[in-house]
Amino acid sequence: MNRIYLDNAATTPVAAEVLQKMLPYFSDVYGNASSIYATGREARKALENARATVAAAIGAKPNEIYFTAGGSESDNWAIKGAAYANSGKGKHIITTAIEHHAVLNTCQYLEKKGFAVTYLPVDEFGRVTAEQVQAAITPETILITIMAANNEIGTLEPIEEIGRVARNHKTLFHSDAVQAMGAIPVDVVKWGVDMLSMSAHKIHGPKGAGVLYLKNGVRVDPLIHGGAQERGRRAGTENLAGIVGTAEAVRLATKDLQEKAAKISALRDRLIAGVIKTIPDVRLNGHPTERLPGNANFSVKFIEGEGMLLRLDMAGIAASSGSACTSGSLDPSHVLLAIGLPHEIAHGSLRFSISDKTVQEDIDEVLRVLPGIVNTLRDMSPIMA
């Protein structure tokens, strides 16, 4: 069976070019980048070249790039590190109700440590406004953390406008850009962010590798204590193969970005139009236009997402019912509840996430099999009786 992979928001296959770049750093260039002998210096050169590559892709300076073990670590470091380092100025944090759990659970942890957190509501499309952020700021506010693009429904947030609010109030601004990187242009200067999180495995890079952009001058406490790696801010011997793979993935993801985004958006729109045309009682979740090129999230009434996923899998199609990080939970998506969906409809969510490797035949196959799956499940549903 020719399998169709449409869950790229959860993870992506490592690109062949990325793997080839990584291979020498497992066995040939094996030195510790902190060592002063030749093998170590060769490793250090690769590390700093990777740092420069990532920096150039997002408009940063190389010494503002710190390598981590993934997006979750980057989010934790940015939020906890900024909170603790700046707690003398205040203990108030602003975020939204639809953040990734790497942000939400970190904020909830800080609440137990005496910090106050405002969780801004979003509209029916999953958007928050700069005006909401402005109204939530108090003299105690030390951090704003708002994602650039939602991982479940694909909605893009007005990051540049929020960045202006943060600058006007001299408040630190962090954005989780894990889904945005490689999908839309990311520019840390234009966006006005002080910190920004990225993850390699969402852009055809290796798992267990990520990036935190820290603007020069931003005070954050270390999350991991130990040696003096990453300029004394993130201890642990550098994962050089993962770092080299991350840089190559970033380079490839940002190359010809507009052309790839246009192609992916066309496939997304074909999928959305086809689903809405052929399946009654279905709703597109997320903003109709301000959304990631590859995201199509639907709520299908009267049935649950899990049943659709299992039958799609039997048909050779991989999709998702939401965030991969909560796929073991029976609770409906916090994102779908936040945009106003009732529990029974939120349970019937289905997310397709397209990459530049997706072809029209993949979309057409989904449109061929999905209506029959929905009809079968609805015939079995007690809600339809």
mmCIF file of C-alpha atoms in Angstrom:
data_model
loop_
_atom_site.group_PDB
_atom_site.id
_atom_site.type_symbol
_atom_site.label_atom_id
_atom_site.label_comp_id
_atom_site.label_asym_id
_atom_site.label_seq_id
_atom_site.Cartn_x
_atom_site.Cartn_y
_atom_site.Cartn_z
ATOM 1 C CA MET A 1 0.000 0.000 0.000
ATOM 2 C CA ASN A 2 1.251 3.456 -0.939
ATOM 3 C CA ARG A 3 0.889 5.350 2.328
ATOM 4 C CA ILE A 4 0.006 9.039 2.425
ATOM 5 C CA TYR A 5 1.507 11.110 5.234
ATOM 6 C CA LEU A 6 -0.508 14.190 6.204
ATOM 7 C CA ASP A 7 0.591 14.732 9.802
ATOM 8 C CA ASN A 8 3.562 17.021 9.225
ATOM 9 C CA ALA A 9 2.531 19.319 12.085
ATOM 10 C CA ALA A 10 3.322 16.426 14.445
ATOM 11 C CA THR A 11 6.669 15.540 12.889
ATOM 12 C CA THR A 12 8.375 15.257 9.523
ATOM 13 C CA PRO A 13 10.737 12.751 7.925
ATOM 14 C CA VAL A 14 14.370 13.792 7.992
ATOM 15 C CA ALA A 15 15.347 15.179 4.592
ATOM 16 C CA ALA A 16 18.030 13.252 2.713
ATOM 17 C CA GLU A 17 20.202 16.379 2.529
ATOM 18 C CA VAL A 18 19.906 16.845 6.298
ATOM 19 C CA LEU A 19 20.886 13.252 7.003
ATOM 20 C CA GLN A 20 23.918 13.504 4.730
ATOM 21 C CA LYS A 21 25.074 16.635 6.543
ATOM 22 C CA MET A 22 24.682 14.921 9.911
ATOM 23 C CA LEU A 23 26.413 11.606 9.202
ATOM 24 C CA PRO A 24 30.063 12.750 9.528
ATOM 25 C CA TYR A 25 29.380 14.143 12.996
ATOM 26 C CA PHE A 26 28.474 10.748 14.399
ATOM 27 C CA SER A 27 31.830 9.136 13.629
ATOM 28 C CA ASP A 28 34.349 11.242 11.699
ATOM 29 C CA VAL A 29 34.053 14.683 13.309
ATOM 30 C CA TYR A 30 33.427 13.347 16.804
ATOM 31 C CA GLY A 31 35.374 15.879 18.859
ATOM 32 C CA ASN A 32 34.002 17.828 21.784
ATOM 33 C CA ALA A 33 33.413 21.389 20.568
ATOM 34 C CA SER A 34 34.745 22.724 23.878
ATOM 35 C CA SER A 35 38.149 21.064 23.429
ATOM 36 C CA ILE A 36 41.152 23.043 22.139
ATOM 37 C CA TYR A 37 42.861 20.321 20.090
ATOM 38 C CA ALA A 38 42.338 19.926 16.342
ATOM 39 C CA THR A 39 39.382 17.545 16.482
ATOM 40 C CA GLY A 40 37.640 19.813 18.958
ATOM 41 C CA ARG A 41 38.367 22.895 16.881
ATOM 42 C CA GLU A 42 36.847 21.196 13.833
ATOM 43 C CA ALA A 43 33.721 20.448 15.839
ATOM 44 C CA ARG A 44 33.625 24.042 17.114
ATOM 45 C CA LYS A 45 33.827 25.370 13.562
ATOM 46 C CA ALA A 46 30.825 23.248 12.534
ATOM 47 C CA LEU A 47 28.918 24.425 15.602
ATOM 48 C CA GLU A 48 29.505 28.105 14.895
ATOM 49 C CA ASN A 49 28.749 27.691 11.181
ATOM 50 C CA ALA A 50 25.416 26.149 12.156
ATOM 51 C CA ARG A 51 24.745 29.037 14.529
ATOM 52 C CA ALA A 52 25.419 31.548 11.757
ATOM 53 C CA THR A 53 23.116 29.680 9.345
ATOM 54 C CA VAL A 54 20.181 29.695 11.762
ATOM 55 C CA ALA A 55 20.778 33.342 12.680
ATOM 56 C CA ALA A 56 20.777 34.443 9.042
ATOM 57 C CA ALA A 57 17.453 32.678 8.422
ATOM 58 C CA ILE A 58 15.589 34.665 11.087
ATOM 59 C CA GLY A 59 17.394 38.020 10.996
ATOM 60 C CA ALA A 60 19.338 37.430 14.214
ATOM 61 C CA LYS A 61 22.983 37.735 15.192
ATOM 62 C CA PRO A 62 24.897 34.454 15.581
ATOM 63 C CA ASN A 63 25.582 35.096 19.276
ATOM 64 C CA GLU A 64 21.817 35.318 19.849
ATOM 65 C CA ILE A 65 21.278 31.673 18.819
ATOM 66 C CA TYR A 66 21.310 28.930 21.466
ATOM 67 C CA PHE A 67 20.891 25.261 20.655
ATOM 68 C CA THR A 68 18.542 23.152 22.785
ATOM 69 C CA ALA A 69 17.000 19.675 22.799
ATOM 70 C CA GLY A 70 13.775 20.846 21.135
ATOM 71 C CA GLY A 71 10.878 23.262 21.118
ATOM 72 C CA SER A 72 9.597 22.246 24.544
ATOM 73 C CA GLU A 73 12.954 22.934 26.166
ATOM 74 C CA SER A 74 13.202 26.268 24.354
ATOM 75 C CA ASP A 75 9.743 27.287 25.591
ATOM 76 C CA ASN A 76 10.545 26.191 29.147
ATOM 77 C CA TRP A 77 13.864 28.009 29.154
ATOM 78 C CA ALA A 78 12.454 31.240 27.748
ATOM 79 C CA ILE A 79 9.509 31.388 30.125
ATOM 80 C CA LYS A 80 11.054 30.070 33.356
ATOM 81 C CA GLY A 81 14.368 31.751 32.682
ATOM 82 C CA ALA A 82 12.815 35.160 32.045
ATOM 83 C CA ALA A 83 10.376 34.824 34.935
ATOM 84 C CA TYR A 84 13.016 34.006 37.520
ATOM 85 C CA ALA A 85 15.612 36.461 36.204
ATOM 86 C CA ASN A 86 13.141 39.348 36.224
ATOM 87 C CA SER A 87 10.963 38.501 39.223
ATOM 88 C CA GLY A 88 12.360 41.493 41.070
ATOM 89 C CA LYS A 89 10.492 43.745 38.621
ATOM 90 C CA GLY A 90 7.185 41.879 38.865
ATOM 91 C CA LYS A 91 5.552 38.470 38.688
ATOM 92 C CA HIS A 92 2.883 38.803 35.988
ATOM 93 C CA ILE A 93 2.905 36.876 32.697
ATOM 94 C CA ILE A 94 0.531 37.213 29.740
ATOM 95 C CA THR A 95 -0.238 34.331 27.383
ATOM 96 C CA THR A 96 -3.236 32.920 25.497
ATOM 97 C CA ALA A 97 -5.656 30.072 26.120
ATOM 98 C CA ILE A 98 -4.553 28.207 22.971
ATOM 99 C CA GLU A 99 -0.808 27.908 23.483
ATOM 100 C CA HIS A 100 1.037 24.614 23.112
ATOM 101 C CA HIS A 101 1.217 22.704 26.382
ATOM 102 C CA ALA A 102 4.957 23.402 26.531
ATOM 103 C CA VAL A 103 3.905 26.991 27.230
ATOM 104 C CA LEU A 104 0.647 26.412 29.136
ATOM 105 C CA ASN A 105 2.047 23.819 31.529
ATOM 106 C CA THR A 106 5.129 25.957 32.142
ATOM 107 C CA CYS A 107 2.943 28.941 32.997
ATOM 108 C CA GLN A 108 0.800 26.784 35.283
ATOM 109 C CA TYR A 109 3.966 25.574 37.028
ATOM 110 C CA LEU A 110 5.040 29.172 37.599
ATOM 111 C CA GLU A 111 1.647 29.978 39.105
ATOM 112 C CA LYS A 112 2.491 27.445 41.831
ATOM 113 C CA LYS A 113 5.713 29.390 42.420
ATOM 114 C CA GLY A 114 3.932 32.665 43.092
ATOM 115 C CA PHE A 115 3.614 34.127 39.585
ATOM 116 C CA ALA A 116 0.309 35.446 38.212
ATOM 117 C CA VAL A 117 -0.655 34.456 34.676
ATOM 118 C CA THR A 118 -3.311 36.014 32.432
ATOM 119 C CA TYR A 119 -4.653 33.583 29.815
ATOM 120 C CA LEU A 120 -6.142 35.754 27.099
ATOM 121 C CA PRO A 121 -9.236 34.407 25.326
ATOM 122 C CA VAL A 122 -9.290 34.129 21.529
ATOM 123 C CA ASP A 123 -12.019 34.744 18.973
ATOM 124 C CA GLU A 124 -13.883 32.058 17.016
ATOM 125 C CA PHE A 125 -10.914 31.756 14.645
ATOM 126 C CA GLY A 126 -8.298 31.427 17.392
ATOM 127 C CA ARG A 127 -6.931 34.971 17.116
ATOM 128 C CA VAL A 128 -5.890 37.281 19.913
ATOM 129 C CA THR A 129 -5.475 41.016 19.348
ATOM 130 C CA ALA A 130 -2.732 43.456 20.243
ATOM 131 C CA GLU A 131 -5.410 45.518 21.993
ATOM 132 C CA GLN A 132 -6.155 42.584 24.310
ATOM 133 C CA VAL A 133 -2.480 42.322 25.176
ATOM 134 C CA GLN A 134 -2.271 46.052 25.770
ATOM 135 C CA ALA A 135 -5.253 45.960 28.114
ATOM 136 C CA ALA A 136 -3.803 43.048 30.107
ATOM 137 C CA ILE A 137 -0.448 44.694 30.856
ATOM 138 C CA THR A 138 0.056 45.880 34.417
ATOM 139 C CA PRO A 139 3.042 47.429 36.217
ATOM 140 C CA GLU A 140 3.840 43.862 37.365
ATOM 141 C CA THR A 141 3.989 42.389 33.836
ATOM 142 C CA ILE A 142 7.437 41.018 33.000
ATOM 143 C CA LEU A 143 6.705 38.646 30.104
ATOM 144 C CA ILE A 144 4.340 38.161 27.180
ATOM 145 C CA THR A 145 4.439 34.722 25.529
ATOM 146 C CA ILE A 146 2.231 34.186 22.477
ATOM 147 C CA MET A 147 2.702 31.645 19.702
ATOM 148 C CA ALA A 148 3.213 32.740 16.112
ATOM 149 C CA ALA A 149 0.994 30.021 14.657
ATOM 150 C CA ASN A 150 -1.272 27.503 16.340
ATOM 151 C CA ASN A 151 -0.243 23.884 16.024
ATOM 152 C CA GLU A 152 -3.796 22.517 15.899
ATOM 153 C CA ILE A 153 -5.903 24.927 13.852
ATOM 154 C CA GLY A 154 -3.113 26.753 12.002
ATOM 155 C CA THR A 155 -4.222 30.289 12.866
ATOM 156 C CA LEU A 156 -1.543 32.972 12.562
ATOM 157 C CA GLU A 157 -1.347 35.480 15.400
ATOM 158 C CA PRO A 158 -0.604 39.220 14.891
ATOM 159 C CA ILE A 159 2.910 38.859 16.277
ATOM 160 C CA GLU A 160 4.306 42.056 14.764
ATOM 161 C CA GLU A 161 1.528 44.168 16.318
ATOM 162 C CA ILE A 162 1.936 42.456 19.689
ATOM 163 C CA GLY A 163 5.674 43.053 19.440
ATOM 164 C CA ARG A 164 5.062 46.787 19.141
ATOM 165 C CA VAL A 165 2.912 46.725 22.287
ATOM 166 C CA ALA A 166 5.615 44.840 24.162
ATOM 167 C CA ARG A 167 8.311 47.309 23.084
ATOM 168 C CA ASN A 168 6.178 50.302 24.048
ATOM 169 C CA HIS A 169 5.814 48.871 27.542
ATOM 170 C CA LYS A 170 9.415 47.620 27.753
ATOM 171 C CA THR A 171 8.069 44.129 28.437
ATOM 172 C CA LEU A 172 9.848 40.954 27.329
ATOM 173 C CA PHE A 173 8.145 39.160 24.461
ATOM 174 C CA HIS A 174 8.577 35.466 23.669
ATOM 175 C CA SER A 175 6.986 33.620 20.751
ATOM 176 C CA ASP A 176 6.729 29.893 20.145
ATOM 177 C CA ALA A 177 7.480 29.743 16.405
ATOM 178 C CA VAL A 178 7.765 25.950 16.169
ATOM 179 C CA GLN A 179 4.943 25.719 13.599
ATOM 180 C CA ALA A 180 5.736 29.007 11.879
ATOM 181 C CA MET A 181 9.355 28.244 11.027
ATOM 182 C CA GLY A 182 9.640 27.030 7.457
ATOM 183 C CA ALA A 183 6.000 27.861 6.755
ATOM 184 C CA ILE A 184 6.000 31.675 6.852
ATOM 185 C CA PRO A 185 8.848 34.224 6.934
ATOM 186 C CA VAL A 186 10.249 34.550 10.459
ATOM 187 C CA ASP A 187 12.039 37.811 11.241
ATOM 188 C CA VAL A 188 12.888 38.433 14.889
ATOM 189 C CA VAL A 189 13.640 42.116 14.300
ATOM 190 C CA LYS A 190 10.449 42.809 12.341
ATOM 191 C CA TRP A 191 8.384 40.848 14.838
ATOM 192 C CA GLY A 192 9.958 42.637 17.800
ATOM 193 C CA VAL A 193 10.487 39.454 19.819
ATOM 194 C CA ASP A 194 13.076 39.116 22.560
ATOM 195 C CA MET A 195 12.943 35.314 22.540
ATOM 196 C CA LEU A 196 11.775 32.798 19.960
ATOM 197 C CA SER A 197 11.525 28.992 20.023
ATOM 198 C CA MET A 198 12.081 26.587 17.121
ATOM 199 C CA SER A 199 12.190 22.817 16.665
ATOM 200 C CA ALA A 200 14.125 20.892 14.004
ATOM 201 C CA HIS A 201 11.836 17.897 13.576
ATOM 202 C CA LYS A 202 8.952 20.035 12.297
ATOM 203 C CA ILE A 203 11.032 21.092 9.268
ATOM 204 C CA HIS A 204 12.570 17.786 8.131
ATOM 205 C CA GLY A 205 15.335 17.947 10.715
ATOM 206 C CA PRO A 206 16.241 15.551 13.546
ATOM 207 C CA LYS A 207 14.183 14.985 16.674
ATOM 208 C CA GLY A 208 15.687 16.119 19.965
ATOM 209 C CA ALA A 209 17.123 19.320 18.507
ATOM 210 C CA GLY A 210 15.866 22.883 18.772
ATOM 211 C CA VAL A 211 16.778 26.538 18.991
ATOM 212 C CA LEU A 212 16.125 29.426 21.327
ATOM 213 C CA TYR A 213 16.741 32.920 20.016
ATOM 214 C CA LEU A 214 17.730 35.206 22.885
ATOM 215 C CA LYS A 215 18.116 38.860 21.964
ATOM 216 C CA ASN A 216 21.358 40.322 23.223
ATOM 217 C CA GLY A 217 20.849 41.952 26.600
ATOM 218 C CA VAL A 218 17.864 39.810 27.620
ATOM 219 C CA ARG A 219 18.279 38.413 31.122
ATOM 220 C CA VAL A 220 17.264 34.775 31.598
ATOM 221 C CA ASP A 221 18.318 32.256 34.201
ATOM 222 C CA PRO A 222 19.748 28.977 32.856
ATOM 223 C CA LEU A 223 17.353 26.042 32.703
ATOM 224 C CA ILE A 224 20.171 23.475 32.720
ATOM 225 C CA HIS A 225 23.130 24.045 35.027
ATOM 226 C CA GLY A 226 26.562 22.521 34.589
ATOM 227 C CA GLY A 227 29.420 23.381 32.255
ATOM 228 C CA ALA A 228 30.070 26.530 30.275
ATOM 229 C CA GLN A 229 28.605 25.421 26.953
ATOM 230 C CA GLU A 230 26.492 27.842 24.904
ATOM 231 C CA ARG A 231 28.343 30.776 26.413
ATOM 232 C CA GLY A 232 27.567 29.586 29.923
ATOM 233 C CA ARG A 233 23.801 29.695 29.483
ATOM 234 C CA ARG A 234 22.902 26.110 28.544
ATOM 235 C CA ALA A 235 25.090 23.361 30.005
ATOM 236 C CA GLY A 236 25.755 20.001 28.371
ATOM 237 C CA THR A 237 28.062 18.766 25.620
ATOM 238 C CA GLU A 238 26.621 20.003 22.347
ATOM 239 C CA ASN A 239 24.643 17.561 20.203
ATOM 240 C CA LEU A 240 26.753 18.413 17.189
ATOM 241 C CA ALA A 241 25.097 16.061 14.698
ATOM 242 C CA GLY A 242 21.683 17.362 15.735
ATOM 243 C CA ILE A 243 22.856 20.962 15.572
ATOM 244 C CA VAL A 244 24.339 20.537 12.093
ATOM 245 C CA GLY A 245 21.103 18.829 11.018
ATOM 246 C CA THR A 246 19.049 21.642 12.501
ATOM 247 C CA ALA A 247 20.978 24.281 10.571
ATOM 248 C CA GLU A 248 20.654 22.390 7.294
ATOM 249 C CA ALA A 249 16.927 21.877 7.908
ATOM 250 C CA VAL A 250 16.506 25.597 8.570
ATOM 251 C CA ARG A 251 18.457 26.452 5.418
ATOM 252 C CA LEU A 252 16.342 24.159 3.269
ATOM 253 C CA ALA A 253 13.063 25.188 4.903
ATOM 254 C CA THR A 254 13.655 28.895 4.238
ATOM 255 C CA LYS A 255 14.946 28.403 0.692
ATOM 256 C CA ASP A 256 12.305 29.333 -1.932
ATOM 257 C CA LEU A 257 9.842 29.742 0.935
ATOM 258 C CA GLN A 258 7.221 31.749 -0.944
ATOM 259 C CA GLU A 259 7.166 29.321 -3.860
ATOM 260 C CA LYS A 260 6.753 26.317 -1.555
ATOM 261 C CA ALA A 261 4.105 28.077 0.533
ATOM 262 C CA ALA A 262 2.084 28.873 -2.586
ATOM 263 C CA LYS A 263 2.159 25.236 -3.698
ATOM 264 C CA ILE A 264 1.216 23.947 -0.244
ATOM 265 C CA SER A 265 -1.569 26.542 0.143
ATOM 266 C CA ALA A 266 -3.100 25.461 -3.177
ATOM 267 C CA LEU A 267 -3.216 21.848 -2.008
ATOM 268 C CA ARG A 268 -4.657 22.937 1.350
ATOM 269 C CA ASP A 269 -7.392 24.950 -0.353
ATOM 270 C CA ARG A 270 -8.208 22.008 -2.648
ATOM 271 C CA LEU A 271 -8.576 19.784 0.413
ATOM 272 C CA ILE A 272 -10.703 22.285 2.333
ATOM 273 C CA ALA A 273 -13.025 22.937 -0.597
ATOM 274 C CA GLY A 274 -13.396 19.230 -1.322
ATOM 275 C CA VAL A 275 -14.193 18.269 2.269
ATOM 276 C CA ILE A 276 -16.754 21.026 2.707
ATOM 277 C CA LYS A 277 -18.389 20.176 -0.641
ATOM 278 C CA THR A 278 -18.635 16.415 -0.155
ATOM 279 C CA ILE A 279 -19.300 16.057 3.583
ATOM 280 C CA PRO A 280 -22.310 17.734 5.239
ATOM 281 C CA ASP A 281 -22.174 19.097 8.790
ATOM 282 C CA VAL A 282 -18.458 19.818 8.746
ATOM 283 C CA ARG A 283 -16.720 22.953 9.989
ATOM 284 C CA LEU A 284 -13.299 24.368 9.125
ATOM 285 C CA ASN A 285 -11.484 25.353 12.312
ATOM 286 C CA GLY A 286 -9.097 28.284 12.403
ATOM 287 C CA HIS A 287 -8.913 31.509 10.454
ATOM 288 C CA PRO A 288 -10.052 31.144 6.825
ATOM 289 C CA THR A 289 -7.121 33.147 5.419
ATOM 290 C CA GLU A 290 -4.671 33.993 8.245
ATOM 291 C CA ARG A 291 -3.542 30.405 8.629
ATOM 292 C CA LEU A 292 -0.520 28.217 8.008
ATOM 293 C CA PRO A 293 -0.144 27.127 4.374
ATOM 294 C CA GLY A 294 -0.290 23.431 5.230
ATOM 295 C CA ASN A 295 -2.975 23.275 7.930
ATOM 296 C CA ALA A 296 -6.558 22.057 7.429
ATOM 297 C CA ASN A 297 -8.449 21.314 10.638
ATOM 298 C CA PHE A 298 -12.071 20.174 10.552
ATOM 299 C CA SER A 299 -14.760 19.340 13.042
ATOM 300 C CA VAL A 300 -17.054 16.613 11.713
ATOM 301 C CA LYS A 301 -20.342 16.516 13.602
ATOM 302 C CA PHE A 302 -21.889 13.391 15.150
ATOM 303 C CA ILE A 303 -18.714 11.263 15.195
ATOM 304 C CA GLU A 304 -15.393 11.200 17.051
ATOM 305 C CA GLY A 305 -11.986 11.944 15.589
ATOM 306 C CA GLU A 306 -10.440 8.689 16.754
ATOM 307 C CA GLY A 307 -12.745 6.589 14.601
ATOM 308 C CA MET A 308 -11.909 8.644 11.525
ATOM 309 C CA LEU A 309 -8.186 8.389 12.238
ATOM 310 C CA LEU A 310 -8.278 4.603 12.579
ATOM 311 C CA ARG A 311 -10.189 4.146 9.331
ATOM 312 C CA LEU A 312 -7.963 6.609 7.503
ATOM 313 C CA ASP A 313 -4.981 4.652 8.749
ATOM 314 C CA MET A 314 -6.521 1.432 7.395
ATOM 315 C CA ALA A 315 -6.792 3.254 4.061
ATOM 316 C CA GLY A 316 -3.104 4.187 4.218
ATOM 317 C CA ILE A 317 -3.572 7.821 5.253
ATOM 318 C CA ALA A 318 -1.903 9.335 8.342
ATOM 319 C CA ALA A 319 -3.641 12.339 9.898
ATOM 320 C CA SER A 320 -4.273 13.622 13.416
ATOM 321 C CA SER A 321 -7.085 14.684 15.702
ATOM 322 C CA GLY A 322 -5.036 17.550 17.123
ATOM 323 C CA SER A 323 -1.732 17.965 18.910
ATOM 324 C CA ALA A 324 0.561 14.936 18.904
ATOM 325 C CA CYS A 325 1.596 15.829 22.451
ATOM 326 C CA THR A 326 -1.927 15.159 23.769
ATOM 327 C CA SER A 327 -2.946 12.248 21.542
ATOM 328 C CA GLY A 328 -3.068 9.952 24.600
ATOM 329 C CA SER A 329 -5.695 12.130 26.265
ATOM 330 C CA LEU A 330 -9.449 11.511 26.058
ATOM 331 C CA ASP A 331 -10.188 15.174 26.744
ATOM 332 C CA PRO A 332 -11.243 17.361 23.819
ATOM 333 C CA SER A 333 -8.726 19.851 22.459
ATOM 334 C CA HIS A 334 -8.248 22.901 24.671
ATOM 335 C CA VAL A 335 -7.799 24.898 21.477
ATOM 336 C CA LEU A 336 -11.168 23.880 20.040
ATOM 337 C CA LEU A 337 -12.896 24.547 23.352
ATOM 338 C CA ALA A 338 -11.225 27.978 23.474
ATOM 339 C CA ILE A 339 -12.672 28.939 20.073
ATOM 340 C CA GLY A 340 -16.147 28.114 21.364
ATOM 341 C CA LEU A 341 -16.850 24.579 20.171
ATOM 342 C CA PRO A 342 -18.963 22.384 22.464
ATOM 343 C CA HIS A 343 -17.358 19.188 23.763
ATOM 344 C CA GLU A 344 -19.240 16.860 21.443
ATOM 345 C CA ILE A 345 -18.128 18.732 18.322
ATOM 346 C CA ALA A 346 -14.595 19.284 19.578
ATOM 347 C CA HIS A 347 -14.260 15.499 19.926
ATOM 348 C CA GLY A 348 -14.858 15.135 16.186
ATOM 349 C CA SER A 349 -11.778 17.025 15.058
ATOM 350 C CA LEU A 350 -9.512 15.976 12.215
ATOM 351 C CA ARG A 351 -6.247 17.703 11.290
ATOM 352 C CA PHE A 352 -4.426 17.287 8.003
ATOM 353 C CA SER A 353 -1.021 18.971 7.741
ATOM 354 C CA ILE A 354 0.587 19.171 4.315
ATOM 355 C CA SER A 355 4.259 19.520 3.373
ATOM 356 C CA ASP A 356 6.085 20.382 0.174
ATOM 357 C CA LYS A 357 6.411 16.619 -0.385
ATOM 358 C CA THR A 358 2.611 16.277 -0.652
ATOM 359 C CA VAL A 359 1.189 15.914 -4.165
ATOM 360 C CA GLN A 360 -2.272 16.505 -5.617
ATOM 361 C CA GLU A 361 -2.911 12.764 -5.864
ATOM 362 C CA ASP A 362 -2.563 12.539 -2.076
ATOM 363 C CA ILE A 363 -5.262 15.153 -1.578
ATOM 364 C CA ASP A 364 -7.532 13.525 -4.149
ATOM 365 C CA GLU A 365 -7.192 10.165 -2.381
ATOM 366 C CA VAL A 366 -8.268 11.743 0.909
ATOM 367 C CA LEU A 367 -11.270 13.295 -0.818
ATOM 368 C CA ARG A 368 -12.093 9.907 -2.343
ATOM 369 C CA VAL A 369 -12.074 7.894 0.894
ATOM 370 C CA LEU A 370 -13.029 10.352 3.647
ATOM 371 C CA PRO A 371 -16.726 10.848 2.734
ATOM 372 C CA GLY A 372 -17.300 7.086 2.867
ATOM 373 C CA ILE A 373 -15.554 6.844 6.243
ATOM 374 C CA VAL A 374 -17.701 9.632 7.651
ATOM 375 C CA ASN A 375 -20.914 8.083 6.285
ATOM 376 C CA THR A 376 -20.050 4.688 7.767
ATOM 377 C CA LEU A 377 -19.276 6.119 11.187
ATOM 378 C CA ARG A 378 -22.377 8.293 11.178
ATOM 379 C CA ASP A 379 -24.507 5.267 10.336
ATOM 380 C CA MET A 380 -23.085 3.636 13.472
ATOM 381 C CA SER A 381 -23.402 6.741 15.647
ATOM 382 C CA PRO A 382 -26.129 6.802 18.308
ATOM 383 C CA ILE A 383 -26.166 10.581 18.007
ATOM 384 C CA MET A 384 -27.458 10.280 14.431
ATOM 385 C CA ALA A 385 -30.231 7.886 15.362
#
